[in-house]
């Protein structure tokens, strides 16, 4: 099986949409590998359980943009999806902007998120997550 960028873009969009509609804990609880990690812009490193718990009380995003997508094939069943993300809080304020990387592995025919990482993009109108 080859890596299809549209499959990974679909997963990234589904993840962002879950953060907008409040179902992020359920989504990431399903899509993350058991040993998956998220490295956030504030320097924190969260395991799967911590991600699920943190999303229960997270403020909602109202909109997001994914641009400058790149794909790095790591193997037949692994890939890194790298992009620039820009997200807006429902409560207002400046957007959050970062370069984001999601490393996916295919397990039992399904893509699963093994590692997600954010690097903030400094800007006058951006705010850290």
PDB file of C-alpha atoms in Angstrom:
ATOM      1  CA  UNK A   1       0.000   0.000   0.000  1.00  0.00           C
ATOM      2  CA  UNK A   2       1.250   3.451  -0.860  1.00  0.00           C
ATOM      3  CA  UNK A   3       0.739   6.538   1.255  1.00  0.00           C
ATOM      4  CA  UNK A   4      -2.074   8.732  -0.039  1.00  0.00           C
ATOM      5  CA  UNK A   5      -1.809  12.388   0.983  1.00  0.00           C
ATOM      6  CA  UNK A   6      -5.582  12.833   0.677  1.00  0.00           C
ATOM      7  CA  UNK A   7      -6.170  10.159   3.353  1.00  0.00           C
ATOM      8  CA  UNK A   8      -3.908  11.942   5.821  1.00  0.00           C
ATOM      9  CA  UNK A   9      -5.359  15.354   4.961  1.00  0.00           C
ATOM     10  CA  UNK A  10      -8.819  13.916   5.597  1.00  0.00           C
ATOM     11  CA  UNK A  11      -7.673  12.723   9.046  1.00  0.00           C
ATOM     12  CA  UNK A  12      -6.141  16.101   9.892  1.00  0.00           C
ATOM     13  CA  UNK A  13      -9.352  17.860   8.860  1.00  0.00           C
ATOM     14  CA  UNK A  14     -11.409  15.408  10.922  1.00  0.00           C
ATOM     15  CA  UNK A  15      -9.182  16.093  13.924  1.00  0.00           C
ATOM     16  CA  UNK A  16      -9.531  19.854  13.610  1.00  0.00           C
ATOM     17  CA  UNK A  17     -13.271  19.536  13.084  1.00  0.00           C
ATOM     18  CA  UNK A  18     -13.499  17.483  16.290  1.00  0.00           C
ATOM     19  CA  UNK A  19     -11.699  20.299  18.121  1.00  0.00           C
ATOM     20  CA  UNK A  20     -14.300  22.721  16.756  1.00  0.00           C
ATOM     21  CA  UNK A  21     -17.347  20.629  17.665  1.00  0.00           C
ATOM     22  CA  UNK A  22     -16.168  19.418  21.084  1.00  0.00           C
ATOM     23  CA  UNK A  23     -15.614  15.762  20.173  1.00  0.00           C
ATOM     24  CA  UNK A  24     -11.792  15.937  20.206  1.00  0.00           C
ATOM     25  CA  UNK A  25     -11.354  13.527  23.104  1.00  0.00           C
ATOM     26  CA  UNK A  26     -13.374  10.851  21.339  1.00  0.00           C
ATOM     27  CA  UNK A  27     -11.634  11.436  18.008  1.00  0.00           C
ATOM     28  CA  UNK A  28      -8.070  11.388  19.346  1.00  0.00           C
ATOM     29  CA  UNK A  29      -8.889   8.539  21.716  1.00  0.00           C
ATOM     30  CA  UNK A  30      -9.747   6.509  18.630  1.00  0.00           C
ATOM     31  CA  UNK A  31      -7.108   7.697  16.146  1.00  0.00           C
ATOM     32  CA  UNK A  32      -4.028   7.834  18.415  1.00  0.00           C
ATOM     33  CA  UNK A  33      -1.879   4.771  18.939  1.00  0.00           C
ATOM     34  CA  UNK A  34      -1.792   3.441  22.510  1.00  0.00           C
ATOM     35  CA  UNK A  35       1.728   4.843  22.935  1.00  0.00           C
ATOM     36  CA  UNK A  36       1.076   8.020  20.896  1.00  0.00           C
ATOM     37  CA  UNK A  37       2.297  11.427  22.038  1.00  0.00           C
ATOM     38  CA  UNK A  38       1.482  15.068  21.348  1.00  0.00           C
ATOM     39  CA  UNK A  39       4.191  17.722  21.719  1.00  0.00           C
ATOM     40  CA  UNK A  40       2.421  21.057  22.056  1.00  0.00           C
ATOM     41  CA  UNK A  41       3.534  24.614  21.375  1.00  0.00           C
ATOM     42  CA  UNK A  42       3.817  25.365  25.104  1.00  0.00           C
ATOM     43  CA  UNK A  43       6.428  22.614  25.477  1.00  0.00           C
ATOM     44  CA  UNK A  44       4.160  20.067  27.125  1.00  0.00           C
ATOM     45  CA  UNK A  45       4.247  16.428  26.056  1.00  0.00           C
ATOM     46  CA  UNK A  46       0.978  14.539  26.468  1.00  0.00           C
ATOM     47  CA  UNK A  47       0.362  10.823  26.147  1.00  0.00           C
ATOM     48  CA  UNK A  48      -2.892   9.466  24.721  1.00  0.00           C
ATOM     49  CA  UNK A  49      -4.702   9.460  28.073  1.00  0.00           C
ATOM     50  CA  UNK A  50      -3.597  12.999  28.872  1.00  0.00           C
ATOM     51  CA  UNK A  51      -4.720  14.199  25.431  1.00  0.00           C
ATOM     52  CA  UNK A  52      -8.176  12.709  25.951  1.00  0.00           C
ATOM     53  CA  UNK A  53      -8.457  14.253  29.431  1.00  0.00           C
ATOM     54  CA  UNK A  54      -7.187  17.674  28.345  1.00  0.00           C
ATOM     55  CA  UNK A  55      -9.697  17.918  25.516  1.00  0.00           C
ATOM     56  CA  UNK A  56     -12.656  17.430  27.881  1.00  0.00           C
ATOM     57  CA  UNK A  57     -12.277  21.017  29.127  1.00  0.00           C
ATOM     58  CA  UNK A  58     -10.494  22.640  26.189  1.00  0.00           C
ATOM     59  CA  UNK A  59     -11.980  25.836  24.770  1.00  0.00           C
ATOM     60  CA  UNK A  60     -13.524  25.298  21.354  1.00  0.00           C
ATOM     61  CA  UNK A  61     -11.975  26.376  18.101  1.00  0.00           C
ATOM     62  CA  UNK A  62     -14.374  28.054  15.694  1.00  0.00           C
ATOM     63  CA  UNK A  63     -12.389  27.710  12.474  1.00  0.00           C
ATOM     64  CA  UNK A  64      -9.063  26.490  11.147  1.00  0.00           C
ATOM     65  CA  UNK A  65      -6.945  26.498   7.989  1.00  0.00           C
ATOM     66  CA  UNK A  66      -4.473  23.914   6.743  1.00  0.00           C
ATOM     67  CA  UNK A  67      -1.963  25.144   4.152  1.00  0.00           C
ATOM     68  CA  UNK A  68       1.452  24.236   2.734  1.00  0.00           C
ATOM     69  CA  UNK A  69       0.880  20.496   3.132  1.00  0.00           C
ATOM     70  CA  UNK A  70       3.870  18.198   2.705  1.00  0.00           C
ATOM     71  CA  UNK A  71       4.162  14.458   2.954  1.00  0.00           C
ATOM     72  CA  UNK A  72       7.247  12.516   3.996  1.00  0.00           C
ATOM     73  CA  UNK A  73       6.928   8.796   3.374  1.00  0.00           C
ATOM     74  CA  UNK A  74       8.723   6.905   6.116  1.00  0.00           C
ATOM     75  CA  UNK A  75       7.795   3.496   4.745  1.00  0.00           C
ATOM     76  CA  UNK A  76       4.857   1.623   3.244  1.00  0.00           C
ATOM     77  CA  UNK A  77       2.902   1.967   6.455  1.00  0.00           C
ATOM     78  CA  UNK A  78       4.246   5.180   7.984  1.00  0.00           C
ATOM     79  CA  UNK A  79       4.297   8.828   6.955  1.00  0.00           C
ATOM     80  CA  UNK A  80       4.736  12.312   8.344  1.00  0.00           C
ATOM     81  CA  UNK A  81       2.171  14.893   7.301  1.00  0.00           C
ATOM     82  CA  UNK A  82       3.574  18.407   7.749  1.00  0.00           C
ATOM     83  CA  UNK A  83       1.573  21.604   7.309  1.00  0.00           C
ATOM     84  CA  UNK A  84       0.983  25.124   8.495  1.00  0.00           C
ATOM     85  CA  UNK A  85      -2.079  25.433  10.672  1.00  0.00           C
ATOM     86  CA  UNK A  86      -3.992  28.517  11.667  1.00  0.00           C
ATOM     87  CA  UNK A  87      -6.867  28.238  14.130  1.00  0.00           C
ATOM     88  CA  UNK A  88      -9.326  30.660  15.642  1.00  0.00           C
ATOM     89  CA  UNK A  89     -10.954  30.352  19.081  1.00  0.00           C
ATOM     90  CA  UNK A  90     -14.725  30.600  19.336  1.00  0.00           C
ATOM     91  CA  UNK A  91     -14.163  33.117  22.146  1.00  0.00           C
ATOM     92  CA  UNK A  92     -12.221  35.408  19.796  1.00  0.00           C
ATOM     93  CA  UNK A  93      -8.704  36.742  20.115  1.00  0.00           C
ATOM     94  CA  UNK A  94      -5.709  36.365  17.860  1.00  0.00           C
ATOM     95  CA  UNK A  95      -5.280  33.173  15.842  1.00  0.00           C
ATOM     96  CA  UNK A  96      -2.955  30.353  16.828  1.00  0.00           C
ATOM     97  CA  UNK A  97      -0.414  29.699  14.069  1.00  0.00           C
ATOM     98  CA  UNK A  98       2.081  26.849  13.941  1.00  0.00           C
ATOM     99  CA  UNK A  99       3.961  24.445  11.743  1.00  0.00           C
ATOM    100  CA  UNK A 100       2.473  21.064  12.568  1.00  0.00           C
ATOM    101  CA  UNK A 101       3.680  17.523  12.022  1.00  0.00           C
ATOM    102  CA  UNK A 102       1.612  14.378  12.373  1.00  0.00           C
ATOM    103  CA  UNK A 103       3.314  11.014  12.121  1.00  0.00           C
ATOM    104  CA  UNK A 104       0.898   8.273  11.118  1.00  0.00           C
ATOM    105  CA  UNK A 105       1.358   4.508  11.108  1.00  0.00           C
ATOM    106  CA  UNK A 106      -0.987   2.100   9.375  1.00  0.00           C
ATOM    107  CA  UNK A 107      -2.252  -0.621  11.703  1.00  0.00           C
ATOM    108  CA  UNK A 108      -4.793  -3.203  10.604  1.00  0.00           C
ATOM    109  CA  UNK A 109      -5.408  -1.159   7.452  1.00  0.00           C
ATOM    110  CA  UNK A 110      -6.201   2.081   9.340  1.00  0.00           C
ATOM    111  CA  UNK A 111      -4.030   5.154   9.783  1.00  0.00           C
ATOM    112  CA  UNK A 112      -3.274   5.860  13.453  1.00  0.00           C
ATOM    113  CA  UNK A 113      -1.593   8.950  14.896  1.00  0.00           C
ATOM    114  CA  UNK A 114       1.680   8.055  16.624  1.00  0.00           C
ATOM    115  CA  UNK A 115       3.159  11.519  17.130  1.00  0.00           C
ATOM    116  CA  UNK A 116       1.888  15.074  16.722  1.00  0.00           C
ATOM    117  CA  UNK A 117       4.068  18.150  17.169  1.00  0.00           C
ATOM    118  CA  UNK A 118       3.499  21.926  17.003  1.00  0.00           C
ATOM    119  CA  UNK A 119       6.088  24.642  16.423  1.00  0.00           C
ATOM    120  CA  UNK A 120       4.611  28.125  16.882  1.00  0.00           C
ATOM    121  CA  UNK A 121       5.008  30.602  14.062  1.00  0.00           C
ATOM    122  CA  UNK A 122       5.814  33.982  15.602  1.00  0.00           C
ATOM    123  CA  UNK A 123       3.483  36.703  14.461  1.00  0.00           C
ATOM    124  CA  UNK A 124       2.154  39.959  15.840  1.00  0.00           C
ATOM    125  CA  UNK A 125      -1.390  38.610  15.751  1.00  0.00           C
ATOM    126  CA  UNK A 126      -0.780  35.039  16.975  1.00  0.00           C
ATOM    127  CA  UNK A 127      -1.157  33.557  20.425  1.00  0.00           C
ATOM    128  CA  UNK A 128       0.227  30.334  21.876  1.00  0.00           C
ATOM    129  CA  UNK A 129      -2.130  27.407  22.437  1.00  0.00           C
TER     130      UNK A 129
END
